[in-house]
PDB file of C-alpha atoms in Angstrom:
ATOM      1  CA  MET A   5      -6.173 -16.097  -9.814  1.00  0.00           C
ATOM      2  CA  SER A   6      -5.244 -13.275  -7.429  1.00  0.00           C
ATOM      3  CA  LEU A   7      -4.467  -9.836  -8.825  1.00  0.00           C
ATOM      4  CA  PHE A   8      -1.038 -10.294  -7.247  1.00  0.00           C
ATOM      5  CA  THR A   9      -0.295 -13.874  -8.293  1.00  0.00           C
ATOM      6  CA  GLY A  10       3.450 -14.369  -8.583  1.00  0.00           C
ATOM      7  CA  THR A  11       4.345 -10.965  -7.105  1.00  0.00           C
ATOM      8  CA  THR A  12       4.956 -11.779  -3.435  1.00  0.00           C
ATOM      9  CA  SER A  13       8.742 -12.145  -3.470  1.00  0.00           C
ATOM     10  CA  TYR A  14       9.090  -8.955  -5.516  1.00  0.00           C
ATOM     11  CA  TYR A  15       6.638  -7.149  -3.265  1.00  0.00           C
ATOM     12  CA  ARG A  16       8.576  -7.962  -0.130  1.00  0.00           C
ATOM     13  CA  GLN A  17      11.962  -7.095  -1.622  1.00  0.00           C
ATOM     14  CA  PHE A  18      11.242  -4.125  -3.872  1.00  0.00           C
ATOM     15  CA  ARG A  19       8.163  -2.285  -2.606  1.00  0.00           C
ATOM     16  CA  PRO A  20       9.358   0.722  -0.599  1.00  0.00           C
ATOM     17  CA  GLY A  21       8.626   0.410   3.089  1.00  0.00           C
ATOM     18  CA  ILE A  22       6.878   2.942   5.294  1.00  0.00           C
ATOM     19  CA  PRO A  23       9.189   5.850   6.179  1.00  0.00           C
ATOM     20  CA  GLU A  24       9.786   6.728   9.818  1.00  0.00           C
ATOM     21  CA  ASP A  25       8.141  10.129   9.292  1.00  0.00           C
ATOM     22  CA  VAL A  26       4.937   8.406   8.151  1.00  0.00           C
ATOM     23  CA  ALA A  27       5.039   5.935  11.040  1.00  0.00           C
ATOM     24  CA  ALA A  28       5.416   8.872  13.440  1.00  0.00           C
ATOM     25  CA  VAL A  29       2.308  10.588  12.021  1.00  0.00           C
ATOM     26  CA  LEU A  30       0.303   7.385  12.481  1.00  0.00           C
ATOM     27  CA  ASP A  31       1.666   6.855  15.977  1.00  0.00           C
ATOM     28  CA  ARG A  32       0.717  10.380  17.084  1.00  0.00           C
ATOM     29  CA  ALA A  33      -2.755  10.091  15.570  1.00  0.00           C
ATOM     30  CA  ALA A  34      -3.749   7.075  17.655  1.00  0.00           C
ATOM     31  CA  SER A  35      -4.904   7.464  21.223  1.00  0.00           C
ATOM     32  CA  VAL A  36      -3.117   5.862  24.164  1.00  0.00           C
ATOM     33  CA  ARG A  37      -4.835   3.140  26.187  1.00  0.00           C
ATOM     34  CA  ASN A  38      -4.526   2.971  29.977  1.00  0.00           C
ATOM     35  CA  ASP A  39      -5.828  -0.586  30.296  1.00  0.00           C
ATOM     36  CA  GLY A  40      -3.579  -2.495  27.912  1.00  0.00           C
ATOM     37  CA  PRO A  41      -1.560  -2.328  24.695  1.00  0.00           C
ATOM     38  CA  ARG A  42      -2.734  -0.183  21.823  1.00  0.00           C
ATOM     39  CA  ARG A  43      -4.464  -2.104  19.070  1.00  0.00           C
ATOM     40  CA  LEU A  44      -3.675  -1.831  15.350  1.00  0.00           C
ATOM     41  CA  LEU A  45      -5.796  -3.245  12.530  1.00  0.00           C
ATOM     42  CA  ASP A  46      -3.882  -3.258   9.233  1.00  0.00           C
ATOM     43  CA  VAL A  47      -6.269  -3.873   6.326  1.00  0.00           C
ATOM     44  CA  GLY A  48      -4.750  -5.151   3.080  1.00  0.00           C
ATOM     45  CA  THR A  49      -1.476  -5.807   4.860  1.00  0.00           C
ATOM     46  CA  GLY A  50       0.222  -7.484   1.898  1.00  0.00           C
ATOM     47  CA  THR A  51       3.669  -8.552   3.101  1.00  0.00           C
ATOM     48  CA  GLY A  52       3.297  -6.555   6.310  1.00  0.00           C
ATOM     49  CA  LEU A  53       5.140  -3.335   5.491  1.00  0.00           C
ATOM     50  CA  VAL A  54       2.836  -1.113   7.586  1.00  0.00           C
ATOM     51  CA  ALA A  55       2.720  -3.472  10.541  1.00  0.00           C
ATOM     52  CA  GLU A  56       6.507  -3.752  10.382  1.00  0.00           C
ATOM     53  CA  ALA A  57       6.866   0.029  10.637  1.00  0.00           C
ATOM     54  CA  LEU A  58       4.527   0.141  13.660  1.00  0.00           C
ATOM     55  CA  VAL A  59       5.776  -2.896  15.584  1.00  0.00           C
ATOM     56  CA  GLY A  60       6.808  -1.624  19.003  1.00  0.00           C
ATOM     57  CA  ARG A  61       4.330   1.247  18.876  1.00  0.00           C
ATOM     58  CA  PHE A  62       1.285  -1.052  19.005  1.00  0.00           C
ATOM     59  CA  GLY A  63       1.302  -4.133  21.187  1.00  0.00           C
ATOM     60  CA  ASP A  64      -1.750  -5.885  19.743  1.00  0.00           C
ATOM     61  CA  ILE A  65      -1.767  -6.141  15.948  1.00  0.00           C
ATOM     62  CA  ILE A  66      -4.213  -7.809  13.570  1.00  0.00           C
ATOM     63  CA  ALA A  67      -3.146  -7.834   9.909  1.00  0.00           C
ATOM     64  CA  VAL A  68      -5.676  -8.826   7.243  1.00  0.00           C
ATOM     65  CA  ASP A  69      -5.189  -9.805   3.609  1.00  0.00           C
ATOM     66  CA  ASN A  70      -6.970 -12.126   1.193  1.00  0.00           C
ATOM     67  CA  ASP A  71      -3.739 -13.453  -0.374  1.00  0.00           C
ATOM     68  CA  ALA A  72      -2.239 -16.466   1.416  1.00  0.00           C
ATOM     69  CA  ASP A  73       1.216 -16.005  -0.128  1.00  0.00           C
ATOM     70  CA  MET A  74       1.364 -12.391   1.010  1.00  0.00           C
ATOM     71  CA  LEU A  75       0.385 -13.374   4.548  1.00  0.00           C
ATOM     72  CA  ALA A  76       3.042 -16.090   4.633  1.00  0.00           C
ATOM     73  CA  ALA A  77       5.667 -13.503   3.700  1.00  0.00           C
ATOM     74  CA  ALA A  78       4.305 -11.142   6.369  1.00  0.00           C
ATOM     75  CA  GLU A  79       4.556 -13.894   8.975  1.00  0.00           C
ATOM     76  CA  LEU A  80       8.206 -14.557   8.144  1.00  0.00           C
ATOM     77  CA  ALA A  81       9.058 -10.852   8.249  1.00  0.00           C
ATOM     78  CA  LEU A  82       7.062  -9.772  11.297  1.00  0.00           C
ATOM     79  CA  ARG A  83       7.180 -12.604  13.813  1.00  0.00           C
ATOM     80  CA  PRO A  84      10.933 -12.317  14.575  1.00  0.00           C
ATOM     81  CA  LYS A  85      10.583  -8.548  15.128  1.00  0.00           C
ATOM     82  CA  LEU A  86       7.677  -8.767  17.551  1.00  0.00           C
ATOM     83  CA  PRO A  87       8.640  -7.421  21.000  1.00  0.00           C
ATOM     84  CA  GLU A  88       8.137  -9.709  23.966  1.00  0.00           C
ATOM     85  CA  GLY A  89       4.584  -9.473  25.245  1.00  0.00           C
ATOM     86  CA  SER A  90       3.176  -8.203  21.956  1.00  0.00           C
ATOM     87  CA  SER A  91       0.481  -9.991  19.969  1.00  0.00           C
ATOM     88  CA  LEU A  92       0.248 -10.514  16.203  1.00  0.00           C
ATOM     89  CA  LEU A  93      -2.664 -12.184  14.427  1.00  0.00           C
ATOM     90  CA  LEU A  94      -2.592 -12.658  10.646  1.00  0.00           C
ATOM     91  CA  VAL A  95      -6.001 -13.266   9.079  1.00  0.00           C
ATOM     92  CA  GLN A  96      -6.757 -14.372   5.532  1.00  0.00           C
ATOM     93  CA  SER A  97      -9.919 -12.497   4.631  1.00  0.00           C
ATOM     94  CA  THR A  98     -11.242  -9.726   2.468  1.00  0.00           C
ATOM     95  CA  ALA A  99     -11.783  -6.425   4.213  1.00  0.00           C
ATOM     96  CA  GLU A 100     -15.495  -6.739   3.494  1.00  0.00           C
ATOM     97  CA  ASP A 101     -15.739 -10.130   5.264  1.00  0.00           C
ATOM     98  CA  PHE A 102     -13.385  -9.575   8.187  1.00  0.00           C
ATOM     99  CA  SER A 103     -14.650  -9.645  11.765  1.00  0.00           C
ATOM    100  CA  PRO A 104     -12.307  -9.094  14.724  1.00  0.00           C
ATOM    101  CA  PRO A 105     -12.490 -11.139  17.923  1.00  0.00           C
ATOM    102  CA  ALA A 106     -15.455 -10.282  20.134  1.00  0.00           C
ATOM    103  CA  GLY A 107     -14.911  -7.016  21.952  1.00  0.00           C
ATOM    104  CA  TRP A 108     -11.716  -6.174  20.060  1.00  0.00           C
ATOM    105  CA  GLN A 109     -11.534  -2.584  18.804  1.00  0.00           C
ATOM    106  CA  ALA A 110      -8.576  -0.778  17.260  1.00  0.00           C
ATOM    107  CA  GLU A 111      -7.081   2.548  18.259  1.00  0.00           C
ATOM    108  CA  LEU A 112      -5.758   2.745  14.691  1.00  0.00           C
ATOM    109  CA  VAL A 113      -6.836   1.190  11.405  1.00  0.00           C
ATOM    110  CA  THR A 114      -4.398   1.467   8.510  1.00  0.00           C
ATOM    111  CA  ILE A 115      -5.234   0.970   4.833  1.00  0.00           C
ATOM    112  CA  CYS A 116      -2.108   1.617   2.780  1.00  0.00           C
ATOM    113  CA  ARG A 117      -1.963   1.382  -1.020  1.00  0.00           C
ATOM    114  CA  ALA A 118      -5.109  -0.753  -0.920  1.00  0.00           C
ATOM    115  CA  PHE A 119      -8.227   1.413  -0.597  1.00  0.00           C
ATOM    116  CA  HIS A 120      -8.775   1.444  -4.369  1.00  0.00           C
ATOM    117  CA  TRP A 121      -9.344  -2.330  -4.316  1.00  0.00           C
ATOM    118  CA  LEU A 122     -12.093  -2.186  -1.668  1.00  0.00           C
ATOM    119  CA  ASP A 123     -15.818  -1.588  -1.507  1.00  0.00           C
ATOM    120  CA  GLN A 124     -14.952   1.693   0.123  1.00  0.00           C
ATOM    121  CA  ALA A 125     -18.249   2.784   1.659  1.00  0.00           C
ATOM    122  CA  ALA A 126     -19.004  -0.735   2.889  1.00  0.00           C
ATOM    123  CA  VAL A 127     -15.591  -1.166   4.530  1.00  0.00           C
ATOM    124  CA  LEU A 128     -15.776   2.212   6.272  1.00  0.00           C
ATOM    125  CA  ALA A 129     -19.235   1.330   7.580  1.00  0.00           C
ATOM    126  CA  LEU A 130     -17.963  -2.007   8.914  1.00  0.00           C
ATOM    127  CA  LEU A 131     -15.037  -0.303  10.609  1.00  0.00           C
ATOM    128  CA  ASP A 132     -17.461   1.714  12.712  1.00  0.00           C
ATOM    129  CA  GLY A 133     -17.878  -1.376  14.856  1.00  0.00           C
ATOM    130  CA  GLN A 134     -14.190  -2.319  14.781  1.00  0.00           C
ATOM    131  CA  VAL A 135     -12.659   1.000  15.869  1.00  0.00           C
ATOM    132  CA  ALA A 136     -12.473   2.262  19.452  1.00  0.00           C
ATOM    133  CA  PRO A 137     -14.644   5.293  20.274  1.00  0.00           C
ATOM    134  CA  ASP A 138     -11.673   7.665  20.020  1.00  0.00           C
ATOM    135  CA  GLY A 139      -9.903   5.626  17.334  1.00  0.00           C
ATOM    136  CA  VAL A 140      -8.755   6.760  13.911  1.00  0.00           C
ATOM    137  CA  VAL A 141      -8.788   5.320  10.397  1.00  0.00           C
ATOM    138  CA  ALA A 142      -5.733   6.145   8.276  1.00  0.00           C
ATOM    139  CA  ILE A 143      -5.994   5.755   4.508  1.00  0.00           C
ATOM    140  CA  PHE A 144      -2.720   6.541   2.827  1.00  0.00           C
ATOM    141  CA  GLY A 145      -0.226   5.796   0.099  1.00  0.00           C
ATOM    142  CA  ASP A 146       2.351   7.210  -2.245  1.00  0.00           C
ATOM    143  CA  ASN A 147       2.141   7.514  -6.033  1.00  0.00           C
ATOM    144  CA  SER A 148       2.796   4.396  -8.075  1.00  0.00           C
ATOM    145  CA  PHE A 149       4.958   4.323 -11.180  1.00  0.00           C
ATOM    146  CA  TRP A 150       1.792   4.371 -13.264  1.00  0.00           C
ATOM    147  CA  VAL A 151       1.133   7.916 -12.075  1.00  0.00           C
ATOM    148  CA  ALA A 152       4.660   8.732 -13.320  1.00  0.00           C
ATOM    149  CA  GLY A 153       5.610  12.303 -12.424  1.00  0.00           C
ATOM    150  CA  SER A 154       9.131  12.252 -13.805  1.00  0.00           C
ATOM    151  CA  PRO A 155      10.598  11.671 -17.289  1.00  0.00           C
ATOM    152  CA  TRP A 156      12.176   8.320 -16.483  1.00  0.00           C
ATOM    153  CA  LYS A 157       8.987   6.976 -14.900  1.00  0.00           C
ATOM    154  CA  GLU A 158       6.945   8.156 -17.879  1.00  0.00           C
ATOM    155  CA  ALA A 159       9.357   6.298 -20.157  1.00  0.00           C
ATOM    156  CA  VAL A 160       9.047   3.100 -18.094  1.00  0.00           C
ATOM    157  CA  ARG A 161       5.262   3.365 -18.148  1.00  0.00           C
ATOM    158  CA  ASP A 162       5.385   3.767 -21.937  1.00  0.00           C
ATOM    159  CA  VAL A 163       7.363   0.522 -22.204  1.00  0.00           C
ATOM    160  CA  VAL A 164       4.765  -1.271 -20.064  1.00  0.00           C
ATOM    161  CA  LYS A 165       2.007   0.073 -22.335  1.00  0.00           C
ATOM    162  CA  SER A 166       3.844  -1.061 -25.460  1.00  0.00           C
ATOM    163  CA  PHE A 167       3.769  -4.637 -24.144  1.00  0.00           C
ATOM    164  CA  LEU A 168       0.417  -4.760 -22.321  1.00  0.00           C
ATOM    165  CA  GLY A 169      -1.727  -2.061 -23.913  1.00  0.00           C
ATOM    166  CA  GLU A 170      -2.688   1.509 -23.126  1.00  0.00           C
ATOM    167  CA  GLU A 171      -5.088   0.716 -20.279  1.00  0.00           C
ATOM    168  CA  ARG A 172      -3.688  -0.024 -16.853  1.00  0.00           C
ATOM    169  CA  ARG A 173      -3.900  -3.736 -16.201  1.00  0.00           C
ATOM    170  CA  ALA A 174      -5.213  -5.272 -13.001  1.00  0.00           C
ATOM    171  CA  GLY A 175      -4.446  -8.956 -13.276  1.00  0.00           C
ATOM    172  CA  THR A 176      -6.336 -10.359 -16.251  1.00  0.00           C
ATOM    173  CA  GLY A 177      -8.614  -7.304 -16.411  1.00  0.00           C
ATOM    174  CA  THR A 178      -8.140  -3.555 -16.404  1.00  0.00           C
ATOM    175  CA  PHE A 179      -7.998  -1.180 -13.474  1.00  0.00           C
ATOM    176  CA  GLN A 180     -11.239   0.631 -12.662  1.00  0.00           C
ATOM    177  CA  HIS A 181     -10.298   4.153 -11.659  1.00  0.00           C
ATOM    178  CA  HIS A 182     -11.881   5.897  -8.701  1.00  0.00           C
ATOM    179  CA  ASN A 183     -12.277   9.574  -9.471  1.00  0.00           C
ATOM    180  CA  ARG A 184     -13.535  10.808  -6.110  1.00  0.00           C
ATOM    181  CA  PRO A 185     -11.013  12.001  -3.513  1.00  0.00           C
ATOM    182  CA  TYR A 186     -10.663   9.575  -0.625  1.00  0.00           C
ATOM    183  CA  SER A 187     -11.235  12.378   1.883  1.00  0.00           C
ATOM    184  CA  GLU A 188     -14.627  13.048   0.303  1.00  0.00           C
ATOM    185  CA  ILE A 189     -15.566   9.382   0.595  1.00  0.00           C
ATOM    186  CA  MET A 190     -14.471   9.356   4.232  1.00  0.00           C
ATOM    187  CA  GLU A 191     -16.554  12.443   4.981  1.00  0.00           C
ATOM    188  CA  GLU A 192     -19.646  10.432   4.015  1.00  0.00           C
ATOM    189  CA  SER A 193     -18.689   7.645   6.424  1.00  0.00           C
ATOM    190  CA  PRO A 194     -18.781   7.369  10.225  1.00  0.00           C
ATOM    191  CA  PHE A 195     -15.220   8.792  10.147  1.00  0.00           C
ATOM    192  CA  ASP A 196     -16.307  12.122   8.773  1.00  0.00           C
ATOM    193  CA  GLU A 197     -13.815  14.378  10.526  1.00  0.00           C
ATOM    194  CA  VAL A 198     -10.880  14.147   8.106  1.00  0.00           C
ATOM    195  CA  GLU A 199      -7.368  15.551   8.378  1.00  0.00           C
ATOM    196  CA  GLU A 200      -4.847  15.337   5.533  1.00  0.00           C
ATOM    197  CA  VAL A 201      -1.110  15.115   6.154  1.00  0.00           C
ATOM    198  CA  ARG A 202       1.512  15.072   3.409  1.00  0.00           C
ATOM    199  CA  VAL A 203       4.938  13.546   3.984  1.00  0.00           C
ATOM    200  CA  PRO A 204       7.522  14.027   1.213  1.00  0.00           C
ATOM    201  CA  VAL A 205       9.880  11.164   0.393  1.00  0.00           C
ATOM    202  CA  GLN A 206      12.973  10.895  -1.797  1.00  0.00           C
ATOM    203  CA  ARG A 207      14.264   7.621  -3.182  1.00  0.00           C
ATOM    204  CA  ILE A 208      17.031   6.388  -5.456  1.00  0.00           C
ATOM    205  CA  TRP A 209      16.260   3.526  -7.833  1.00  0.00           C
ATOM    206  CA  SER A 210      18.336   1.251 -10.041  1.00  0.00           C
ATOM    207  CA  ALA A 211      17.221  -0.647 -13.141  1.00  0.00           C
ATOM    208  CA  GLU A 212      17.021  -3.823 -11.046  1.00  0.00           C
ATOM    209  CA  SER A 213      14.871  -2.247  -8.333  1.00  0.00           C
ATOM    210  CA  ILE A 214      12.635  -0.575 -10.923  1.00  0.00           C
ATOM    211  CA  LEU A 215      11.955  -3.930 -12.577  1.00  0.00           C
ATOM    212  CA  GLY A 216      11.460  -5.542  -9.162  1.00  0.00           C
ATOM    213  CA  TYR A 217       8.931  -2.873  -8.240  1.00  0.00           C
ATOM    214  CA  LEU A 218       7.077  -3.340 -11.528  1.00  0.00           C
ATOM    215  CA  TYR A 219       6.896  -7.094 -10.931  1.00  0.00           C
ATOM    216  CA  SER A 220       5.331  -6.410  -7.509  1.00  0.00           C
ATOM    217  CA  THR A 221       2.342  -4.635  -9.081  1.00  0.00           C
ATOM    218  CA  SER A 222      -0.934  -5.828 -10.533  1.00  0.00           C
ATOM    219  CA  PHE A 223      -0.306  -3.817 -13.713  1.00  0.00           C
ATOM    220  CA  ALA A 224       3.077  -5.365 -14.550  1.00  0.00           C
ATOM    221  CA  ALA A 225       3.091  -8.727 -12.765  1.00  0.00           C
ATOM    222  CA  PRO A 226       5.538 -11.161 -14.427  1.00  0.00           C
ATOM    223  CA  HIS A 227       2.856 -13.563 -15.644  1.00  0.00           C
ATOM    224  CA  LEU A 228       1.231 -10.826 -17.745  1.00  0.00           C
ATOM    225  CA  PHE A 229       4.189 -10.828 -20.133  1.00  0.00           C
ATOM    226  CA  GLY A 230       4.148 -14.564 -20.870  1.00  0.00           C
ATOM    227  CA  ASP A 231       7.164 -15.595 -22.948  1.00  0.00           C
ATOM    228  CA  ARG A 232       8.054 -11.927 -23.599  1.00  0.00           C
ATOM    229  CA  LEU A 233       9.299 -11.255 -20.061  1.00  0.00           C
ATOM    230  CA  LYS A 234      13.002 -11.172 -20.977  1.00  0.00           C
ATOM    231  CA  GLU A 235      12.189  -8.968 -23.945  1.00  0.00           C
ATOM    232  CA  PHE A 236      10.351  -6.586 -21.617  1.00  0.00           C
ATOM    233  CA  GLU A 237      13.268  -6.458 -19.188  1.00  0.00           C
ATOM    234  CA  ALA A 238      15.675  -5.619 -21.999  1.00  0.00           C
ATOM    235  CA  ALA A 239      13.356  -2.894 -23.299  1.00  0.00           C
ATOM    236  CA  VAL A 240      13.085  -1.249 -19.870  1.00  0.00           C
ATOM    237  CA  LYS A 241      16.836  -1.332 -19.301  1.00  0.00           C
ATOM    238  CA  ASN A 242      17.500   0.059 -22.760  1.00  0.00           C
ATOM    239  CA  ARG A 243      15.007   2.887 -22.265  1.00  0.00           C
ATOM    240  CA  LEU A 244      16.478   3.800 -18.896  1.00  0.00           C
ATOM    241  CA  THR A 245      19.911   4.409 -20.411  1.00  0.00           C
ATOM    242  CA  ASP A 246      18.441   7.628 -21.826  1.00  0.00           C
ATOM    243  CA  PHE A 247      18.147   9.010 -18.293  1.00  0.00           C
ATOM    244  CA  SER A 248      21.276   7.865 -16.462  1.00  0.00           C
ATOM    245  CA  ASP A 249      24.776   6.654 -17.274  1.00  0.00           C
ATOM    246  CA  ASN A 250      25.386   5.273 -13.768  1.00  0.00           C
ATOM    247  CA  ASP A 251      22.170   3.302 -13.116  1.00  0.00           C
ATOM    248  CA  THR A 252      20.844   5.909 -10.681  1.00  0.00           C
ATOM    249  CA  PHE A 253      17.285   7.205 -10.928  1.00  0.00           C
ATOM    250  CA  PRO A 254      16.091   9.734  -8.307  1.00  0.00           C
ATOM    251  CA  GLU A 255      12.441   9.956  -7.351  1.00  0.00           C
ATOM    252  CA  GLU A 256      10.489  12.693  -5.595  1.00  0.00           C
ATOM    253  CA  ASN A 257       7.307  11.267  -4.109  1.00  0.00           C
ATOM    254  CA  GLU A 258       5.013  11.822  -1.134  1.00  0.00           C
ATOM    255  CA  PHE A 259       2.661   9.972   1.163  1.00  0.00           C
ATOM    256  CA  LEU A 260      -0.774  11.518   1.423  1.00  0.00           C
ATOM    257  CA  ILE A 261      -2.302  10.404   4.730  1.00  0.00           C
ATOM    258  CA  ARG A 262      -6.012  10.874   5.412  1.00  0.00           C
ATOM    259  CA  LEU A 263      -6.863  10.544   9.102  1.00  0.00           C
ATOM    260  CA  GLY A 264     -10.553   9.979   9.721  1.00  0.00           C
ATOM    261  CA  ARG A 265     -12.193  10.303  13.118  1.00  0.00           C
ATOM    262  CA  ARG A 266     -15.815  10.256  14.196  1.00  0.00           C
ATOM    263  CA  GLY A 267     -17.157  13.768  14.178  1.00  0.00           C
ATOM    264  CA  ARG A 268     -19.088  15.347  16.990  1.00  0.00           C
ATOM    265  CA  LYS A 269     -22.309  15.830  15.017  1.00  0.00           C
TER     266      LYS A 269
END
C-alpha cells in the first residue's frame, strides 16, 4: 500500500498550489537554452502542482512519481494546459530508479514537499548525470500542519494525535524525521553551491479545506481512521469553533527554497 493510498482526490483539490512568487524564483534560477526549449524534471510530482505552475516557462517537462493514481490526476490537470509545441512526459518511477531519455538533461530539477521521502544523497548523486552543466536543483516546500505554528493548527494536530497516537504517522508506519538541514545535505552533493530563498505566503482556510488537506497527507489519510472517520471529522470541526465563529482560519506560512548548483571547486 502506498503512503498516499486514498489521498489523490484530496491532494489535487486541497493541497495549496505553488504561488506565482515561488514559480518566479524557480524560473529565474534556471538558465536559458539557445538550442531548444528549457527542460524541467519534477521529482515526486504528485498531482502535478509544480509542473502546473511552471507550464509555459519550460517547454520540455518530465514529471516523475511512483504513485499511479497521482500521475493519472497530474495527466488530467496538466495535459489541457500544455502550450502548443510543448512536451510533457509522466513517468511512474521512484526517484532512485528513474533514468531520463538518452542525452536528456534538465535546466531545472524540482523536488517539492518530497525530499524527506527520498534516499537524499543517492538521488542528488544520480541527478549529477541528469542536470545540464549550468542547471540547478531546487528543493523546497512550505510547513505542513504537523509543524503547526499557530493555535488553531496546534489544536487540529492534537485532535489527529488523539485518534492516531502521538507519533506522526506515515501510512501504516511512523514518520522517520530527518534532523539535518537540507542545505547541508546538498553541500555534500555535486550541487554544493547552495542559495536559500524564502517566500512568505498567507492563506485562508475553512473547516472543509482543513479536513481536505489532512486527508491529502500520509499522517491523516482517511483509511487510517477506519470506522472512526466521521467521529474524527466532528472532533476537528468542534475544536475549530474555539478559534473562529465564521469558519475562517488565517495561516502565515513560507516556502523555503534551496537552489543547488555545481560549485567551481
